Coordinates of C-alpha atoms in Angstrom, one line a residue:
M6 CA 1.7 -7.2 -38.5
K7 CA -0.7 -5.5 -36.1
T8 CA 0.3 -6.2 -32.4
L9 CA -1.9 -5.5 -29.3
L10 CA -0.3 -5.4 -25.9
V11 CA -2.8 -5.9 -23.0
A12 CA -2.6 -5.0 -19.3
L13 CA -5.1 -6.0 -16.7
N14 CA -4.3 -3.7 -13.8
S15 CA -5.6 -4.1 -10.3
K16 CA -7.1 -0.5 -10.3
Y17 CA -8.0 1.9 -13.0
I18 CA -5.6 4.6 -11.6
H19 CA -2.7 2.2 -12.1
S20 CA -0.4 2.2 -15.2
N21 CA 1.3 -0.9 -16.5
L22 CA 5.1 -0.4 -17.0
A23 CA 6.0 -3.6 -18.8
I24 CA 3.9 -3.3 -21.8
R25 CA 5.0 0.2 -22.4
Y26 CA 8.7 -0.8 -22.2
L27 CA 7.9 -3.4 -24.9
K28 CA 6.3 -0.9 -27.3
A29 CA 9.1 1.7 -26.7
Y30 CA 11.9 -0.9 -27.3
A31 CA 10.2 -2.0 -30.5
G32 CA 10.0 1.6 -31.8
E33 CA 8.4 2.0 -35.1
L34 CA 9.1 -1.5 -36.4
C35 CA 5.4 -2.5 -36.6
D36 CA 1.9 -1.3 -35.5
I37 CA 1.8 -1.7 -31.8
R38 CA -1.2 -0.7 -29.8
I39 CA -1.6 -0.8 -26.0
E40 CA -4.8 -1.3 -24.1
E41 CA -5.2 -1.4 -20.3
F42 CA -8.1 -2.8 -18.4
T43 CA -8.8 -3.8 -14.8
I44 CA -9.4 -7.1 -13.2
N45 CA -12.7 -5.7 -11.9
Q46 CA -14.0 -5.6 -15.5
R47 CA -16.0 -8.6 -17.0
V48 CA -13.9 -11.0 -18.8
D49 CA -16.3 -11.3 -21.7
S50 CA -16.4 -7.5 -22.2
I51 CA -12.5 -7.3 -22.3
A52 CA -12.4 -10.1 -24.8
A53 CA -15.0 -8.3 -26.9
E54 CA -12.9 -5.1 -26.9
I55 CA -9.8 -7.1 -27.9
F56 CA -11.6 -8.9 -30.7
R57 CA -12.9 -5.7 -32.2
I58 CA -9.3 -4.4 -32.6
K59 CA -8.4 -7.4 -35.0
A60 CA -4.8 -7.8 -34.0
D61 CA -2.5 -10.4 -35.5
I62 CA -0.7 -10.9 -32.1
V63 CA -2.3 -10.2 -28.8
G64 CA 0.2 -10.2 -25.9
F65 CA -0.6 -10.2 -22.1
S66 CA 1.4 -9.1 -19.1
T67 CA 0.9 -11.6 -16.4
Y68 CA 1.1 -11.6 -12.7
I69 CA -0.3 -13.8 -9.8
W70 CA -3.3 -11.4 -9.4
N71 CA -4.3 -11.4 -13.1
I72 CA -3.2 -14.8 -14.6
E73 CA -6.7 -16.4 -14.2
E74 CA -8.4 -13.6 -16.0
V75 CA -5.8 -13.5 -18.7
L76 CA -6.2 -17.2 -19.4
D77 CA -10.0 -16.9 -19.5
I78 CA -9.7 -14.0 -22.0
S79 CA -7.1 -15.8 -24.1
R80 CA -9.3 -18.9 -24.4
I81 CA -12.2 -16.7 -25.7
I82 CA -10.1 -14.9 -28.3
K83 CA -8.6 -18.1 -29.6
I84 CA -12.1 -19.6 -30.0
V85 CA -13.6 -16.6 -31.8
S86 CA -10.3 -15.8 -33.7
P87 CA -8.2 -18.9 -34.2
E88 CA -5.7 -17.1 -36.5
T89 CA -4.7 -14.6 -33.7
R90 CA -1.5 -15.6 -32.1
I91 CA -1.7 -15.3 -28.3
L92 CA 1.5 -14.2 -26.4
L93 CA 2.1 -14.3 -22.7
G94 CA 5.0 -12.8 -20.8
G95 CA 5.7 -11.6 -17.2
P96 CA 6.7 -13.2 -13.9
E97 CA 3.7 -15.5 -13.8
V98 CA 4.8 -17.5 -16.9
S99 CA 8.6 -17.0 -16.8
Y100 CA 9.4 -20.0 -14.6
D101 CA 7.4 -22.7 -16.2
P102 CA 6.7 -21.6 -19.9
V103 CA 6.7 -25.1 -21.3
E104 CA 4.0 -26.2 -18.7
I105 CA 2.0 -23.1 -19.5
L106 CA 1.9 -24.0 -23.2
Q107 CA 1.2 -27.6 -22.5
S108 CA -1.7 -26.9 -20.2
N109 CA -3.2 -24.2 -22.3
R110 CA -3.5 -25.1 -26.0
F111 CA -4.9 -21.7 -26.8
I112 CA -1.6 -19.9 -25.9
D113 CA 1.0 -19.9 -28.8
I114 CA 4.0 -18.2 -27.4
V115 CA 5.5 -17.4 -24.0
I116 CA 8.4 -14.9 -23.4
Y117 CA 10.3 -15.8 -20.4
G118 CA 12.8 -13.6 -18.5
E119 CA 13.6 -9.9 -19.5
A120 CA 11.4 -9.4 -22.5
E121 CA 12.3 -6.2 -24.4
E122 CA 14.8 -7.7 -27.0
T123 CA 12.9 -11.0 -27.3
F124 CA 9.7 -9.2 -28.1
R125 CA 11.4 -7.0 -30.7
E126 CA 12.9 -9.9 -32.5
L127 CA 9.5 -11.7 -32.5
I128 CA 7.5 -8.9 -34.1
T129 CA 10.2 -8.2 -36.7
G130 CA 9.5 -11.7 -38.2
K131 CA 12.5 -13.6 -37.0
N132 CA 12.0 -17.3 -36.9
V133 CA 10.7 -18.4 -33.5
D134 CA 13.3 -21.2 -33.2
E135 CA 16.0 -18.6 -33.5
I136 CA 14.9 -16.3 -30.7
D137 CA 16.4 -16.7 -27.2
G138 CA 14.0 -16.3 -24.2
L139 CA 11.0 -17.8 -26.2
A140 CA 8.9 -20.8 -25.7
Y141 CA 6.5 -21.7 -28.5
R142 CA 4.1 -24.2 -30.0
K143 CA 4.5 -25.9 -33.3
G144 CA 1.5 -28.1 -34.0
D145 CA 1.2 -30.5 -31.0
E146 CA 4.8 -30.0 -29.9
V147 CA 6.2 -27.4 -27.5
F148 CA 9.7 -26.0 -27.7
I149 CA 11.8 -23.7 -25.5
N150 CA 14.8 -21.9 -26.7
P151 CA 17.8 -21.0 -24.6
Q152 CA 17.6 -18.2 -22.0
R153 CA 18.3 -14.7 -23.1
P154 CA 21.1 -12.7 -21.3
L155 CA 20.1 -9.6 -19.4
I156 CA 20.4 -6.2 -21.1
E157 CA 23.8 -4.9 -19.8
N158 CA 23.1 -1.2 -20.5
L159 CA 19.6 -0.3 -19.3
D160 CA 19.9 3.1 -21.1
D161 CA 19.4 1.1 -24.3
I162 CA 15.6 0.8 -23.2
P163 CA 13.7 3.9 -24.3
F164 CA 11.7 5.8 -21.8
P165 CA 8.2 4.2 -21.7
Y166 CA 5.8 7.1 -21.2
S167 CA 4.7 9.9 -23.4
E168 CA 2.5 13.0 -23.3
N169 CA -0.3 11.0 -24.8
D170 CA -0.5 8.5 -21.9
G171 CA -2.9 10.6 -19.7
L172 CA -1.1 10.2 -16.4
E173 CA -2.7 13.1 -14.6
N174 CA -4.0 11.9 -11.1
K175 CA -2.8 8.3 -11.8
I176 CA -0.4 6.1 -9.9
V177 CA 2.6 5.7 -12.3
Y178 CA 5.1 2.9 -11.9
Y179 CA 8.6 3.8 -12.6
E180 CA 12.1 2.0 -12.2
A181 CA 15.5 3.5 -11.7
S182 CA 17.2 0.1 -11.4
R183 CA 16.6 -3.6 -11.9
G184 CA 17.6 -6.5 -9.6
C185 CA 18.3 -6.7 -6.0
P186 CA 21.5 -7.3 -3.9
F187 CA 19.7 -9.5 -1.4
N188 CA 18.5 -13.1 -1.8
C189 CA 15.3 -13.5 0.1
S190 CA 14.0 -16.9 -0.6
F191 CA 10.3 -15.9 -0.9
C192 CA 11.0 -13.2 -3.5
L193 CA 11.6 -13.6 -7.3
S194 CA 14.1 -10.8 -7.4
S195 CA 16.6 -13.2 -5.8
T196 CA 16.5 -15.3 -8.9
I197 CA 18.0 -12.5 -11.1
P198 CA 21.6 -11.9 -10.2
G199 CA 23.1 -8.5 -9.9
L200 CA 21.9 -4.9 -9.6
R201 CA 21.7 -2.7 -12.7
R202 CA 21.0 1.0 -12.8
F203 CA 19.8 3.6 -15.3
S204 CA 22.0 6.5 -15.6
I205 CA 21.3 9.2 -12.9
D206 CA 21.0 12.0 -15.6
R207 CA 18.5 9.9 -17.4
V208 CA 16.5 9.2 -14.2
K209 CA 16.3 12.9 -13.4
R210 CA 15.0 13.9 -16.9
E211 CA 12.4 11.3 -16.8
L212 CA 11.3 12.2 -13.2
D213 CA 10.9 15.8 -14.3
F214 CA 8.6 14.5 -17.1
L215 CA 6.5 12.5 -14.7
I216 CA 6.2 15.3 -12.2
G217 CA 5.1 17.6 -15.0
S218 CA 2.5 15.2 -16.1
G219 CA 0.4 15.7 -13.0
A220 CA 0.7 12.1 -11.7
R221 CA -0.8 11.6 -8.3
Q222 CA 2.0 9.2 -7.2
I223 CA 5.2 7.9 -8.7
K224 CA 5.8 4.5 -7.4
F225 CA 9.3 3.2 -7.7
V226 CA 9.3 -0.6 -8.5
D227 CA 13.0 -0.9 -7.5
R228 CA 13.1 -3.9 -5.2
T229 CA 15.5 -2.1 -2.8
F230 CA 15.6 1.7 -3.7
N231 CA 18.5 2.6 -1.4
A232 CA 20.7 -0.3 -2.1
D233 CA 23.1 2.2 -3.6
K234 CA 23.1 5.1 -1.1
S235 CA 24.7 7.6 -3.4
F236 CA 22.4 6.8 -6.4
A237 CA 19.2 6.9 -4.2
H238 CA 20.2 10.1 -2.5
Q239 CA 20.8 11.9 -5.9
I240 CA 17.3 10.8 -6.9
M241 CA 15.6 11.9 -3.7
E242 CA 17.5 15.3 -3.6
H243 CA 16.4 16.0 -7.2
I244 CA 12.8 15.1 -6.3
A245 CA 13.0 17.4 -3.2
Q246 CA 14.3 20.3 -5.4
N247 CA 11.8 19.8 -8.3
S248 CA 8.6 18.3 -7.0
K249 CA 5.1 19.7 -7.0
Q250 CA 2.7 19.7 -4.2
M251 CA 0.3 17.4 -6.0
T252 CA 2.8 14.4 -6.5
S253 CA 4.0 12.0 -3.9
F254 CA 6.7 9.3 -4.4
H255 CA 6.7 5.7 -3.1
A256 CA 9.8 3.7 -2.6
E257 CA 10.7 0.4 -1.0
I258 CA 13.8 0.9 1.2
S259 CA 15.8 -1.1 3.7
A260 CA 15.8 1.0 6.8
H261 CA 18.9 -0.7 8.3
L262 CA 20.9 0.9 5.3
V263 CA 19.8 4.4 6.3
D264 CA 22.6 6.4 8.0
H265 CA 22.7 9.7 10.1
E266 CA 23.3 11.9 7.1
Q267 CA 20.2 10.5 5.3
L268 CA 18.0 11.0 8.3
E269 CA 19.1 14.6 8.5
F270 CA 18.0 14.9 4.8
F271 CA 14.6 13.1 5.4
K272 CA 14.0 15.5 8.3
G273 CA 13.8 18.5 6.0
L274 CA 11.5 17.0 3.4
R275 CA 8.1 18.4 2.6
K276 CA 5.4 16.5 4.4
G277 CA 3.8 13.9 2.1
L278 CA 6.5 14.0 -0.5
F279 CA 7.6 10.4 0.2
Q280 CA 6.2 7.1 1.4
F281 CA 8.6 4.4 2.5
E282 CA 7.7 0.7 2.3
I283 CA 9.9 -1.2 4.7
G284 CA 9.9 -5.0 4.4
V285 CA 10.4 -6.2 7.9
Q286 CA 8.8 -9.7 7.3
S287 CA 9.7 -11.0 10.8
T288 CA 11.6 -10.0 13.8
N289 CA 12.5 -13.6 14.6
Q290 CA 16.2 -14.1 13.8
D291 CA 15.7 -17.8 13.2
T292 CA 13.2 -16.9 10.5
I293 CA 15.4 -14.2 9.0
N294 CA 18.3 -16.7 8.8
A295 CA 16.0 -19.3 7.1
I296 CA 14.9 -17.0 4.3
G297 CA 18.3 -15.7 3.6
R298 CA 17.3 -12.1 4.5
I299 CA 20.0 -9.6 5.5
T300 CA 18.7 -7.1 8.0
D301 CA 19.4 -5.7 11.6
F302 CA 16.0 -5.1 13.3
N303 CA 17.5 -3.0 16.1
K304 CA 18.9 -0.7 13.5
L305 CA 15.7 -0.8 11.5
K306 CA 13.6 0.0 14.6
E307 CA 15.9 3.0 15.5
V308 CA 15.7 4.4 12.0
S309 CA 12.0 3.9 11.5
K310 CA 11.2 5.6 14.9
T311 CA 13.4 8.5 14.1
I312 CA 11.6 8.9 10.7
A313 CA 8.2 8.6 12.5
S314 CA 9.2 11.4 14.9
F315 CA 9.7 13.8 11.9
G316 CA 5.9 13.5 11.0
N317 CA 6.6 14.1 7.4
I318 CA 7.0 10.6 5.8
H319 CA 4.5 7.9 5.7
Q320 CA 6.0 4.5 6.6
H321 CA 4.4 1.2 5.6
L322 CA 6.0 -1.7 7.5
D323 CA 5.4 -5.3 6.2
L324 CA 5.1 -8.6 8.0
I325 CA 4.5 -11.9 6.3
A326 CA 2.7 -14.7 8.2
G327 CA 3.8 -18.3 7.3
L328 CA 7.5 -17.9 7.1
P329 CA 9.7 -20.7 8.6
F330 CA 10.2 -21.0 12.3
E331 CA 7.4 -18.5 13.1
D332 CA 4.4 -19.8 14.9
Y333 CA 1.3 -17.9 16.1
H334 CA 2.9 -16.7 19.3
R335 CA 6.1 -15.6 17.7
F336 CA 4.2 -13.8 14.9
S337 CA 2.5 -11.8 17.6
K338 CA 5.8 -10.8 18.9
S339 CA 6.8 -9.5 15.4
F340 CA 3.6 -7.5 15.2
D341 CA 4.1 -5.9 18.7
D342 CA 7.8 -5.0 17.6
L343 CA 6.3 -3.1 14.6
F344 CA 3.5 -1.5 16.6
E345 CA 5.9 0.0 19.0
I346 CA 7.6 1.9 16.1
N347 CA 4.1 3.4 15.3
P348 CA 4.3 3.6 11.6
E349 CA 1.4 4.9 9.5
K350 CA 0.7 1.4 8.3
I351 CA 1.4 -2.2 9.4
Q352 CA 0.7 -4.4 6.4
L353 CA 0.1 -8.0 7.3
G354 CA 0.7 -10.3 4.3
F355 CA 0.4 -14.0 4.0
L356 CA 3.2 -16.1 2.4
K357 CA 2.6 -16.9 -1.3
L358 CA 4.9 -19.6 -2.8
L359 CA 5.8 -17.9 -6.1
K360 CA 6.9 -19.9 -9.1
G361 CA 10.7 -19.8 -9.3
S362 CA 11.2 -18.9 -5.6
R363 CA 13.5 -20.9 -3.4
L364 CA 10.9 -21.2 -0.7
R365 CA 8.6 -23.0 -3.1
D366 CA 11.2 -25.5 -3.8
E367 CA 11.6 -26.1 -0.1
A368 CA 7.9 -26.4 0.5
E369 CA 8.2 -30.0 1.7
L370 CA 11.1 -29.1 4.0
Y371 CA 8.9 -26.7 5.9
G372 CA 5.6 -28.6 5.7
Y373 CA 3.9 -26.0 3.5
E374 CA 0.5 -26.9 2.2
F375 CA -0.7 -24.5 -0.5
L376 CA -3.0 -24.2 -3.4
E377 CA -1.3 -24.8 -6.9
K378 CA -3.5 -22.0 -8.3
A379 CA -2.5 -18.3 -8.1
P380 CA -1.8 -16.6 -5.9
Y381 CA -0.3 -19.7 -4.3
E382 CA -1.1 -18.7 -0.7
V383 CA 0.0 -20.9 2.1
L384 CA -2.7 -22.7 4.0
K385 CA -0.7 -24.2 6.8
T386 CA 3.0 -24.8 7.8
K387 CA 4.9 -26.8 10.4
W388 CA 4.3 -23.9 12.8
L389 CA 1.0 -22.4 11.8
S390 CA -2.2 -24.4 11.5
Y391 CA -5.0 -23.4 9.0
E392 CA -7.0 -22.2 12.2
D393 CA -4.1 -19.9 13.1
I394 CA -3.9 -18.6 9.6
I395 CA -7.7 -17.7 9.3
R396 CA -7.6 -16.0 12.7
L397 CA -4.6 -13.9 11.6
K398 CA -6.7 -13.0 8.6
D399 CA -9.5 -11.8 10.9
I400 CA -7.0 -9.8 12.9
E401 CA -5.5 -8.4 9.6
E402 CA -8.9 -7.0 8.6
L403 CA -9.2 -5.1 11.9
V404 CA -5.7 -3.8 11.7
E405 CA -6.6 -2.5 8.3
R406 CA -9.8 -0.8 9.4
Y407 CA -8.8 0.4 12.8
Y408 CA -5.0 1.2 12.5
N409 CA -4.0 1.6 8.8
E410 CA -6.9 3.9 7.8
R411 CA -5.6 6.2 10.6
L412 CA -9.1 7.0 11.6
F413 CA -8.4 6.0 15.3
K414 CA -5.1 7.6 15.8
Y415 CA -5.5 8.6 19.4
S416 CA -7.9 5.9 20.7
I417 CA -6.5 2.6 19.3
T418 CA -3.0 3.3 20.4
H419 CA -3.8 4.2 23.9
I420 CA -6.4 1.5 24.4
S421 CA -4.2 -1.3 23.1
I422 CA -1.2 -0.3 25.2
K423 CA -2.9 0.8 28.5
Y424 CA -5.6 -1.9 28.9
F425 CA -4.3 -5.0 27.2
E426 CA -1.1 -7.1 27.6
S427 CA 0.0 -5.9 24.1
A428 CA -1.3 -4.4 20.9
F429 CA -1.6 -7.9 19.3
R430 CA -3.7 -9.1 22.2
F431 CA -5.9 -6.2 21.8
F432 CA -6.6 -7.0 18.2
E433 CA -7.0 -10.6 19.0
L434 CA -9.7 -10.0 21.5
F435 CA -11.3 -7.3 19.4
S436 CA -11.4 -9.9 16.6
D437 CA -13.0 -12.4 18.8
Y438 CA -15.6 -9.9 19.7
W439 CA -16.3 -9.2 16.0
R440 CA -16.6 -13.0 15.4
R441 CA -18.9 -13.6 18.3
S442 CA -21.1 -10.7 17.2
K443 CA -21.1 -11.8 13.5
L444 CA -19.8 -8.4 12.6
Y445 CA -17.5 -9.8 10.0
D446 CA -20.5 -10.9 8.0
Q447 CA -22.0 -7.3 7.8
A448 CA -21.3 -4.2 5.8
H449 CA -20.2 -1.3 8.0
S450 CA -20.3 2.4 7.7
R451 CA -17.4 4.5 8.9
E452 CA -19.6 5.8 11.8
S453 CA -20.5 2.2 12.8
L454 CA -16.9 1.4 13.4
Y455 CA -16.6 4.0 16.1
N456 CA -19.8 2.6 17.8
I457 CA -18.3 -1.0 17.7
L458 CA -15.0 0.1 19.3
F459 CA -16.9 1.9 22.0
E460 CA -19.2 -1.1 22.8
F461 CA -16.2 -3.5 22.7
C462 CA -14.4 -1.3 25.3
K463 CA -17.6 -1.3 27.4
S464 CA -17.9 -5.1 27.1
M465 CA -14.4 -5.5 28.5
D466 CA -15.2 -3.6 31.7
I467 CA -12.4 -1.2 30.9
E468 CA -11.8 1.6 33.4
D469 CA -11.6 5.3 32.5
M470 CA -14.5 5.1 30.0
A471 CA -14.7 8.8 30.1
L472 CA -11.1 9.0 28.8
I473 CA -11.9 6.4 26.2
T474 CA -15.1 8.2 25.1
D475 CA -13.1 11.3 24.8
L476 CA -10.4 9.8 22.6
I477 CA -12.8 8.0 20.3
K478 CA -14.8 11.2 20.0
L479 CA -11.8 13.2 19.2
D480 CA -10.8 10.7 16.6
F481 CA -14.2 11.0 15.0
Y482 CA -14.3 14.7 14.9
V483 CA -10.8 14.9 13.3
N484 CA -11.7 12.4 10.6
N485 CA -15.5 12.8 9.9
D486 CA -18.4 15.0 9.2
L487 CA -18.5 17.5 12.3
N488 CA -22.2 17.4 12.5
K489 CA -22.8 13.6 13.0
L490 CA -21.5 12.1 16.3
P491 CA -22.1 8.3 16.6
K492 CA -25.1 7.3 18.6
A493 CA -22.8 5.4 21.1
F494 CA -21.9 8.8 22.7
G495 CA -25.4 9.8 23.4
K496 CA -26.5 13.4 23.4
T497 CA -23.8 15.8 22.5
N498 CA -22.7 18.6 24.8
S499 CA -21.7 20.8 21.8
L500 CA -22.5 24.4 21.5
E501 CA -25.3 25.1 19.0
G502 CA -27.2 27.9 17.5
S503 CA -27.1 31.2 19.1
T504 CA -24.6 30.1 21.7
L505 CA -22.1 29.2 19.0
H506 CA -22.9 32.4 17.0
D507 CA -22.3 34.5 20.1
L508 CA -19.0 32.7 20.8
L509 CA -17.7 33.7 17.3
R510 CA -19.2 37.2 17.3
K511 CA -18.5 38.4 21.0
T512 CA -15.1 37.0 21.6
E513 CA -11.5 37.2 20.1
L514 CA -11.7 33.5 19.1
V515 CA -11.4 33.8 15.4
K516 CA -8.7 36.4 15.6
T517 CA -6.7 34.3 18.0
Y518 CA -6.9 30.9 16.3
I519 CA -8.0 31.3 12.7
P520 CA -7.2 34.8 11.7
E521 CA -7.5 33.7 8.0
E522 CA -11.2 33.5 8.5
L523 CA -11.8 37.1 9.8
E524 CA -13.4 38.1 6.6
T525 CA -15.6 35.0 6.5
S526 CA -19.3 35.4 7.7
I527 CA -20.3 33.7 10.8
K528 CA -23.0 32.0 9.0
D529 CA -20.6 30.3 6.7
L530 CA -17.9 29.7 9.3
I531 CA -20.4 27.8 11.6
K532 CA -20.7 25.1 8.9
R533 CA -17.0 24.3 9.4
I534 CA -16.7 24.5 13.1
K535 CA -17.6 22.3 16.0
V536 CA -17.4 23.2 19.6
D537 CA -17.9 20.5 22.1
Y538 CA -17.1 19.6 25.8
F539 CA -14.7 16.9 26.7
S540 CA -14.6 15.6 30.3
T541 CA -10.8 15.4 30.2
D542 CA -8.1 17.7 29.4
I543 CA -7.8 16.5 25.7
F544 CA -4.8 18.7 24.9
Q545 CA -2.8 17.0 27.7
L546 CA -3.5 13.8 25.9
I547 CA -2.5 15.1 22.5
K548 CA 0.8 16.4 23.7
A549 CA 1.7 13.2 25.5
A550 CA 2.9 9.9 24.2
P551 CA 0.5 6.9 24.7
P552 CA -0.5 5.4 27.0
Y553 CA -1.9 8.8 28.0
S554 CA -2.2 10.1 31.5
Y555 CA -4.9 12.7 32.1
S556 CA -6.7 15.0 34.4
E557 CA -10.6 15.1 34.7
T558 CA -10.8 18.8 33.6
K559 CA -13.7 19.8 31.6
T560 CA -12.5 21.3 28.4
A561 CA -14.2 23.1 25.5
V562 CA -12.7 22.1 22.2
M563 CA -13.1 23.7 18.8
I564 CA -12.6 21.5 15.7
Y565 CA -12.0 23.7 12.7
S566 CA -12.2 22.4 9.2
P567 CA -10.2 24.5 6.5
P568 CA -12.3 25.3 3.4
M569 CA -10.0 23.6 0.9
R570 CA -8.7 20.6 2.8
K571 CA -11.3 19.2 5.2
E572 CA -9.2 16.3 6.1
D573 CA -6.7 18.8 7.6
K574 CA -8.8 19.6 10.6
K575 CA -7.4 21.6 13.5
I576 CA -8.3 21.6 17.2
F577 CA -8.0 24.3 19.7
D578 CA -8.7 24.7 23.5
V579 CA -11.4 27.4 23.5
T580 CA -12.5 27.0 27.2
K581 CA -11.8 30.5 28.2
F582 CA -13.8 32.0 25.3
V583 CA -16.7 29.8 26.1
R584 CA -16.7 31.0 29.6
E585 CA -16.8 34.5 28.4
V586 CA -20.1 33.8 26.5
L587 CA -21.7 31.6 29.1
V588 CA -21.1 34.0 32.1

């Protein structure tokens, strides 16, 4: 029996873990093929590729972000190949398998719950009515079998990746454990009791393989990676000792569980080795209590700020709009609480009432109005109107553009703290400016974003425009092409041509600041250097914490772009060297 397992990933560089587990657990029992597509590909094109394979069973891994495409593809396959059995599994069909079958007559079988053992029994020809964890169609009737117990020993599941998977430069999903010790009412992990782990020796061996594969990022899908302190520490210690420069690791942690010993360990890690995603969701204790979340925000804040001070670990802090007891004003407080930590990203999500979650069952209690179609996002609550939510969506877009991309590291933090009541208030008024100016309806180059921020500050009659100009200009030089300053800044005061040539030839500047370039010709070096005047002492700003104080001291600044990593630009105060040339 020829079986095809299909994944529709969100991006090409992603890999699907679920279908690989199924194939690995089935072993050599039958002919199993894996195909991965993305949700950005045309449905008819994917269906055509599947049809050409001529499989007896086509199985799909389903999630809220691909279920509609999966159903469309399945419908096509059943029309053009009625004898093909269509199988669905995954979280999007595990909580209403009977309804899925009744509503979609082109679906033959649904695996609900943990799928490895159920799938193996199915493809080996066992009668469907004898297989736990299965719902199926017989003629016009739909049947559901008893739920299958969880696999007790996760090491019974073979490693899902192989050398033929082509993982180089991809984001690879990996799990060291299943389950979660917490019971957050919006999350599906709370519906599966207990926390199970793969053995630590196995995890180390498998991570060594993935590191050797050249993967760009290994993303742990464990719901709370550091739920077991000792287990998590052993994994991270092994990664620190065996990782390669090209690979980073992403893990979702609970910051309030991190202790002093772990912070000391984090402090010594290579820059960029780890990214931590920290689900804060809300800083309102009434909200935290209502969703059954266990956290200590004061401890979380202390830990996250300490990690931020190390400068070596990216932190992504999450908020969810639409949770119980949090109105627009209180959500703004949660945002400001996170902004004070200054993480690399503040991710603003919007509540989705997932099938099987307790919060979906409590929808009426909290006045939730939501679409019954995936992704089931909430439209209004007792505390948030639809107008509130769409305004928060506008703000979320600007947070993504102006904060999370880290292209305005110096300017946004200073402007929002110094000249506005709060960071949230800044983004709120900036969003109003975008809406009035119809900027949301236009495409924007990166350069235009700097112009827009500059014009917004002017429109608000903000003092110290010289300082704001310098901060935005610094952000631009550090993150963009050195030779293309946005038009909002007018004529540049940068050193050009023979003056810049003389600066490098007649002074000790190169030897002092970039001795590694001593053998580089000035003609080539000039292409990677910008020297410009700032009206303030920009280095006083860089060393200080925002909001910045400054002195109006004209400063010559050199921005240097290394040959191999242009994003790692360096800045130097070259005022004294410029004076030597201009005298």
